[in-house]
Amino acid sequence: MLKARTGILLGEHKREMAIRTLGMRARRMGAESVGAYLSVLAQSPDSDEWHDFVNAFTINHTAFFREQHHFEILKKFVRTRSKPISIWCAAASTGEEPYSLAMTLCEALPAAQGQCRVWATDIDTHAIARARKGVYTLERVKDIPEVLLKKYFLRGTAAKAGLVRVKPILRDMIDFEPLNLLDSRWPVDGKFDAIFCRNTMIYFDRDTQSVLLDRFAPLLKKDGLLFAGHSENFTYLTKRFKLQGQTVYTAVG
């Protein structure tokens, strides 16, 4: 049911986790058993419970400036591009990646606020809600250089001590939306200079990966870039992209 809805494929090693997760959801729904809970889902494809079901299985492992070399590549890349710049962060999680993108754009271009947009999507509705708030603990932002932390974050005081909030200069550049990559239609308006879809495809089978890559390709502008995760290799999955280096791809044709 999870794979059909989202493309996420749980391996056999996730069996115990799945049992615990389904048991928790069943109890919260007041279902007498996991089987009864799954029957309710199967019979109610538009139920709000589907959001919580999917959210319970998503993995929000992320960090600011994760895989730093990608942001250095992006900084150089956008300086060569015609404006405006548009970037899709297709697995935004709790916001660390899209805010890192926005900081990179601001540091690369003096007028980034008026010239750049980041579309940040994720299937996890709870994660997107947290990302919109842009509030993080000091532990979460420890890898951000101090100069950028002072420039783009506000430190909390009193009851908010130990927290930071993203400044409007970044938040205003990003549009956060929930999105299932398996949806038959994506609400895309125009093309992108770059698509970040990192450490997400590893949760899909090869057929699903190929389909998504074929859908990404026509959404990139000429010579646009697709950024993948460090453990992802698309070279043998599609002819629509060629490896440029360091898990960065360009569309072919």
Short mmCIF file of C-alpha atoms in Angstrom, two decimals:
data_model
loop_
_atom_site.label_atom_id
_atom_site.label_comp_id
_atom_site.label_asym_id
_atom_site.label_seq_id
_atom_site.Cartn_x
_atom_site.Cartn_y
_atom_site.Cartn_z
CA MET A 1 0.00 0.00 0.00
CA LEU A 2 2.85 2.38 0.82
CA LYS A 3 4.67 1.61 -2.43
CA ALA A 4 1.52 2.05 -4.51
CA ARG A 5 0.80 5.40 -2.86
CA THR A 6 4.30 6.89 -2.71
CA GLY A 7 6.80 4.65 -4.50
CA ILE A 8 8.62 4.05 -1.20
CA LEU A 9 9.83 0.47 -1.01
CA LEU A 10 10.43 -0.96 2.46
CA GLY A 11 13.05 -3.68 2.62
CA GLU A 12 12.66 -6.83 4.68
CA HIS A 13 15.00 -5.31 7.29
CA LYS A 14 12.29 -2.73 8.02
CA ARG A 15 9.73 -5.35 9.07
CA GLU A 16 9.97 -4.69 12.84
CA MET A 17 9.78 -0.93 12.29
CA ALA A 18 6.72 -1.39 10.08
CA ILE A 19 5.01 -3.54 12.71
CA ARG A 20 5.58 -0.91 15.41
CA THR A 21 4.48 1.95 13.15
CA LEU A 22 1.31 0.24 11.98
CA GLY A 23 0.44 -0.75 15.54
CA MET A 24 0.81 2.85 16.67
CA ARG A 25 -1.38 4.18 13.87
CA ALA A 26 -4.02 1.50 14.48
CA ARG A 27 -4.23 2.42 18.19
CA ARG A 28 -4.49 6.12 17.43
CA MET A 29 -7.33 5.43 15.02
CA GLY A 30 -9.09 3.21 17.52
CA ALA A 31 -8.90 0.23 15.16
CA GLU A 32 -9.15 -3.19 16.77
CA SER A 33 -6.22 -4.54 14.76
CA VAL A 34 -3.64 -3.57 12.17
CA GLY A 35 -5.67 -5.49 9.59
CA ALA A 36 -8.76 -3.45 10.43
CA TYR A 37 -6.74 -0.24 10.20
CA LEU A 38 -5.38 -1.16 6.76
CA SER A 39 -8.88 -2.08 5.61
CA VAL A 40 -10.11 1.40 6.56
CA LEU A 41 -7.29 2.95 4.53
CA ALA A 42 -7.98 0.70 1.54
CA GLN A 43 -11.66 1.62 1.59
CA SER A 44 -11.06 5.36 2.07
CA PRO A 45 -8.47 6.54 -0.50
CA ASP A 46 -9.21 10.21 0.27
CA SER A 47 -9.04 9.91 4.05
CA ASP A 48 -6.84 12.38 5.92
CA GLU A 49 -5.34 9.38 7.72
CA TRP A 50 -3.39 8.64 4.55
CA HIS A 51 -1.25 11.72 5.30
CA ASP A 52 -0.35 10.40 8.75
CA PHE A 53 0.19 6.89 7.38
CA VAL A 54 2.70 8.17 4.80
CA ASN A 55 4.32 10.61 7.24
CA ALA A 56 4.94 7.77 9.68
CA PHE A 57 7.14 5.99 7.13
CA THR A 58 9.10 8.91 5.69
CA ILE A 59 12.69 9.50 6.78
CA ASN A 60 13.64 13.13 7.38
CA HIS A 61 17.40 12.79 7.65
CA THR A 62 18.75 16.14 6.51
CA ALA A 63 21.17 18.91 7.46
CA PHE A 64 22.22 22.39 6.43
CA PHE A 65 24.74 22.36 3.57
CA ARG A 66 24.76 18.57 3.45
CA GLU A 67 27.19 17.46 0.72
CA GLN A 68 28.83 20.88 0.67
CA HIS A 69 30.40 20.49 -2.78
CA HIS A 70 26.96 20.70 -4.42
CA PHE A 71 26.43 24.19 -3.05
CA GLU A 72 29.82 25.33 -4.31
CA ILE A 73 28.92 23.98 -7.76
CA LEU A 74 25.53 25.71 -7.62
CA LYS A 75 27.10 29.05 -6.61
CA LYS A 76 29.36 29.06 -9.66
CA PHE A 77 26.61 27.74 -11.92
CA VAL A 78 23.96 30.40 -11.18
CA ARG A 79 26.40 33.21 -11.88
CA THR A 80 26.52 32.05 -15.49
CA ARG A 81 22.75 31.73 -15.94
CA SER A 82 20.19 34.09 -17.40
CA LYS A 83 17.86 35.53 -14.80
CA PRO A 84 15.46 34.80 -13.20
CA ILE A 85 16.78 31.63 -11.58
CA SER A 86 14.40 28.84 -10.59
CA ILE A 87 15.32 25.79 -8.50
CA TRP A 88 13.23 22.82 -7.42
CA CYS A 89 14.12 21.13 -4.16
CA ALA A 90 12.13 17.91 -4.59
CA ALA A 91 12.78 16.42 -1.14
CA ALA A 92 12.70 19.45 1.13
CA SER A 93 12.09 17.57 4.40
CA THR A 94 12.14 20.01 7.34
CA GLY A 95 13.68 22.84 5.33
CA GLU A 96 17.43 22.63 5.88
CA GLU A 97 18.17 21.97 2.21
CA PRO A 98 15.98 24.69 0.64
CA TYR A 99 17.24 27.27 3.13
CA SER A 100 20.79 26.23 2.28
CA LEU A 101 19.93 26.77 -1.38
CA ALA A 102 18.50 30.21 -0.64
CA MET A 103 21.63 31.21 1.30
CA THR A 104 23.81 30.00 -1.57
CA LEU A 105 21.81 32.05 -4.06
CA CYS A 106 22.04 35.16 -1.88
CA GLU A 107 25.79 34.76 -1.54
CA ALA A 108 26.25 34.16 -5.27
CA LEU A 109 24.02 36.93 -6.61
CA PRO A 110 23.66 40.47 -5.21
CA ALA A 111 19.99 40.70 -6.25
CA ALA A 112 18.98 37.13 -5.48
CA GLN A 113 15.76 38.07 -3.68
CA GLY A 114 14.28 39.53 -6.82
CA GLN A 115 15.92 37.14 -9.27
CA CYS A 116 15.62 33.69 -7.67
CA ARG A 117 12.88 31.33 -6.51
CA VAL A 118 13.09 27.97 -4.78
CA TRP A 119 10.17 25.56 -5.01
CA ALA A 120 10.48 23.21 -2.04
CA THR A 121 8.30 20.09 -1.94
CA ASP A 122 8.04 16.95 0.15
CA ILE A 123 5.50 14.19 0.61
CA ASP A 124 5.66 14.55 4.42
CA THR A 125 3.07 17.20 5.32
CA HIS A 126 4.37 17.52 8.89
CA ALA A 127 7.91 18.13 7.63
CA ILE A 128 6.73 20.83 5.21
CA ALA A 129 4.82 22.56 8.02
CA ARG A 130 8.01 22.63 10.13
CA ALA A 131 10.02 23.89 7.16
CA ARG A 132 7.64 26.81 6.64
CA LYS A 133 8.20 27.95 10.22
CA GLY A 134 11.97 28.03 9.72
CA VAL A 135 12.74 27.52 13.42
CA TYR A 136 15.68 25.34 14.46
CA THR A 137 17.69 24.48 17.54
CA LEU A 138 21.26 25.72 17.85
CA GLU A 139 22.36 22.10 17.47
CA ARG A 140 20.71 21.91 14.03
CA VAL A 141 22.51 25.02 12.75
CA LYS A 142 25.95 24.24 14.18
CA ASP A 143 27.39 23.45 10.73
CA ILE A 144 26.39 26.82 9.26
CA PRO A 145 29.36 29.22 9.12
CA GLU A 146 29.03 31.87 11.82
CA VAL A 147 29.00 34.70 9.29
CA LEU A 148 25.99 33.18 7.52
CA LEU A 149 24.26 32.37 10.80
CA LYS A 150 24.41 36.02 11.85
CA LYS A 151 23.36 37.22 8.43
CA TYR A 152 20.36 34.98 7.82
CA PHE A 153 19.05 33.88 11.25
CA LEU A 154 17.55 35.56 14.31
CA ARG A 155 18.51 34.15 17.73
CA GLY A 156 15.72 33.52 20.19
CA THR A 157 15.68 35.05 23.66
CA ALA A 158 13.88 34.30 26.92
CA ALA A 159 11.48 31.40 26.28
CA LYS A 160 12.94 31.04 22.77
CA ALA A 161 16.56 30.83 23.94
CA GLY A 162 18.42 28.01 22.21
CA LEU A 163 16.40 28.47 19.01
CA VAL A 164 16.97 30.42 15.81
CA ARG A 165 14.52 31.57 13.16
CA VAL A 166 15.25 32.05 9.47
CA LYS A 167 15.07 35.71 8.43
CA PRO A 168 12.42 36.82 5.89
CA ILE A 169 15.13 37.44 3.27
CA LEU A 170 15.37 33.65 2.91
CA ARG A 171 11.80 32.60 3.68
CA ASP A 172 10.40 34.98 1.07
CA MET A 173 12.45 33.27 -1.66
CA ILE A 174 10.93 29.82 -1.04
CA ASP A 175 7.53 28.33 -1.81
CA PHE A 176 6.86 25.27 0.36
CA GLU A 177 4.28 22.74 -0.82
CA PRO A 178 3.44 19.10 -0.07
CA LEU A 179 3.92 16.93 -3.16
CA ASN A 180 3.93 13.23 -3.92
CA LEU A 181 6.43 12.56 -6.69
CA LEU A 182 4.19 9.73 -7.87
CA ASP A 183 1.31 12.13 -8.58
CA SER A 184 0.32 11.88 -12.24
CA ARG A 185 0.58 15.66 -12.61
CA TRP A 186 2.96 18.06 -10.90
CA PRO A 187 1.85 21.69 -10.43
CA VAL A 188 4.90 22.97 -12.27
CA ASP A 189 4.88 26.42 -13.86
CA GLY A 190 7.83 26.78 -16.22
CA LYS A 191 11.24 25.12 -16.19
CA PHE A 192 14.07 24.99 -13.69
CA ASP A 193 17.76 25.86 -13.83
CA ALA A 194 18.43 23.07 -11.33
CA ILE A 195 16.59 20.25 -9.59
CA PHE A 196 17.81 18.90 -6.26
CA CYS A 197 16.50 15.38 -5.68
CA ARG A 198 19.07 14.00 -3.27
CA ASN A 199 18.97 10.85 -1.16
CA THR A 200 15.37 10.18 -2.19
CA MET A 201 15.55 7.89 -5.20
CA ILE A 202 17.22 5.21 -3.07
CA TYR A 203 13.80 4.53 -1.54
CA PHE A 204 12.27 3.69 -4.95
CA ASP A 205 12.72 0.64 -7.17
CA ARG A 206 14.57 0.97 -10.48
CA ASP A 207 11.41 1.28 -12.58
CA THR A 208 10.11 4.14 -10.46
CA GLN A 209 13.51 5.84 -10.55
CA SER A 210 13.57 5.65 -14.36
CA VAL A 211 10.06 7.09 -14.66
CA LEU A 212 10.91 10.01 -12.38
CA LEU A 213 14.14 10.77 -14.23
CA ASP A 214 12.26 10.83 -17.52
CA ARG A 215 9.80 13.29 -15.98
CA PHE A 216 12.55 15.50 -14.54
CA ALA A 217 14.46 15.87 -17.82
CA PRO A 218 11.98 18.06 -19.76
CA LEU A 219 11.54 20.32 -16.71
CA LEU A 220 15.13 21.55 -16.88
CA LYS A 221 16.17 24.58 -18.88
CA LYS A 222 18.95 24.19 -21.44
CA ASP A 223 22.11 22.92 -19.71
CA GLY A 224 20.24 22.73 -16.40
CA LEU A 225 21.54 20.50 -13.61
CA LEU A 226 20.12 17.59 -11.62
CA PHE A 227 21.76 17.04 -8.23
CA ALA A 228 21.64 13.51 -6.77
CA GLY A 229 22.67 12.07 -3.41
CA HIS A 230 26.13 10.72 -2.75
CA SER A 231 24.93 7.10 -2.85
CA GLU A 232 22.76 7.47 -5.97
CA ASN A 233 23.88 6.60 -9.50
CA PHE A 234 21.54 7.24 -12.44
CA THR A 235 24.01 6.49 -15.23
CA TYR A 236 22.54 3.09 -16.09
CA LEU A 237 18.90 4.01 -15.47
CA THR A 238 18.18 6.50 -18.22
CA LYS A 239 19.54 8.03 -21.39
CA ARG A 240 17.93 11.36 -20.54
CA PHE A 241 20.84 12.43 -18.31
CA LYS A 242 24.61 12.28 -18.45
CA LEU A 243 26.93 12.48 -15.47
CA GLN A 244 28.81 15.76 -15.24
CA GLY A 245 30.68 14.79 -12.08
CA GLN A 246 30.30 14.60 -8.30
CA THR A 247 26.71 13.25 -8.52
CA VAL A 248 25.64 16.14 -10.76
CA TYR A 249 23.87 15.41 -14.06
CA THR A 250 22.86 17.37 -17.14
CA ALA A 251 19.86 16.61 -19.32
CA VAL A 252 20.54 15.18 -22.77
CA GLY A 253 18.76 16.67 -25.75
#
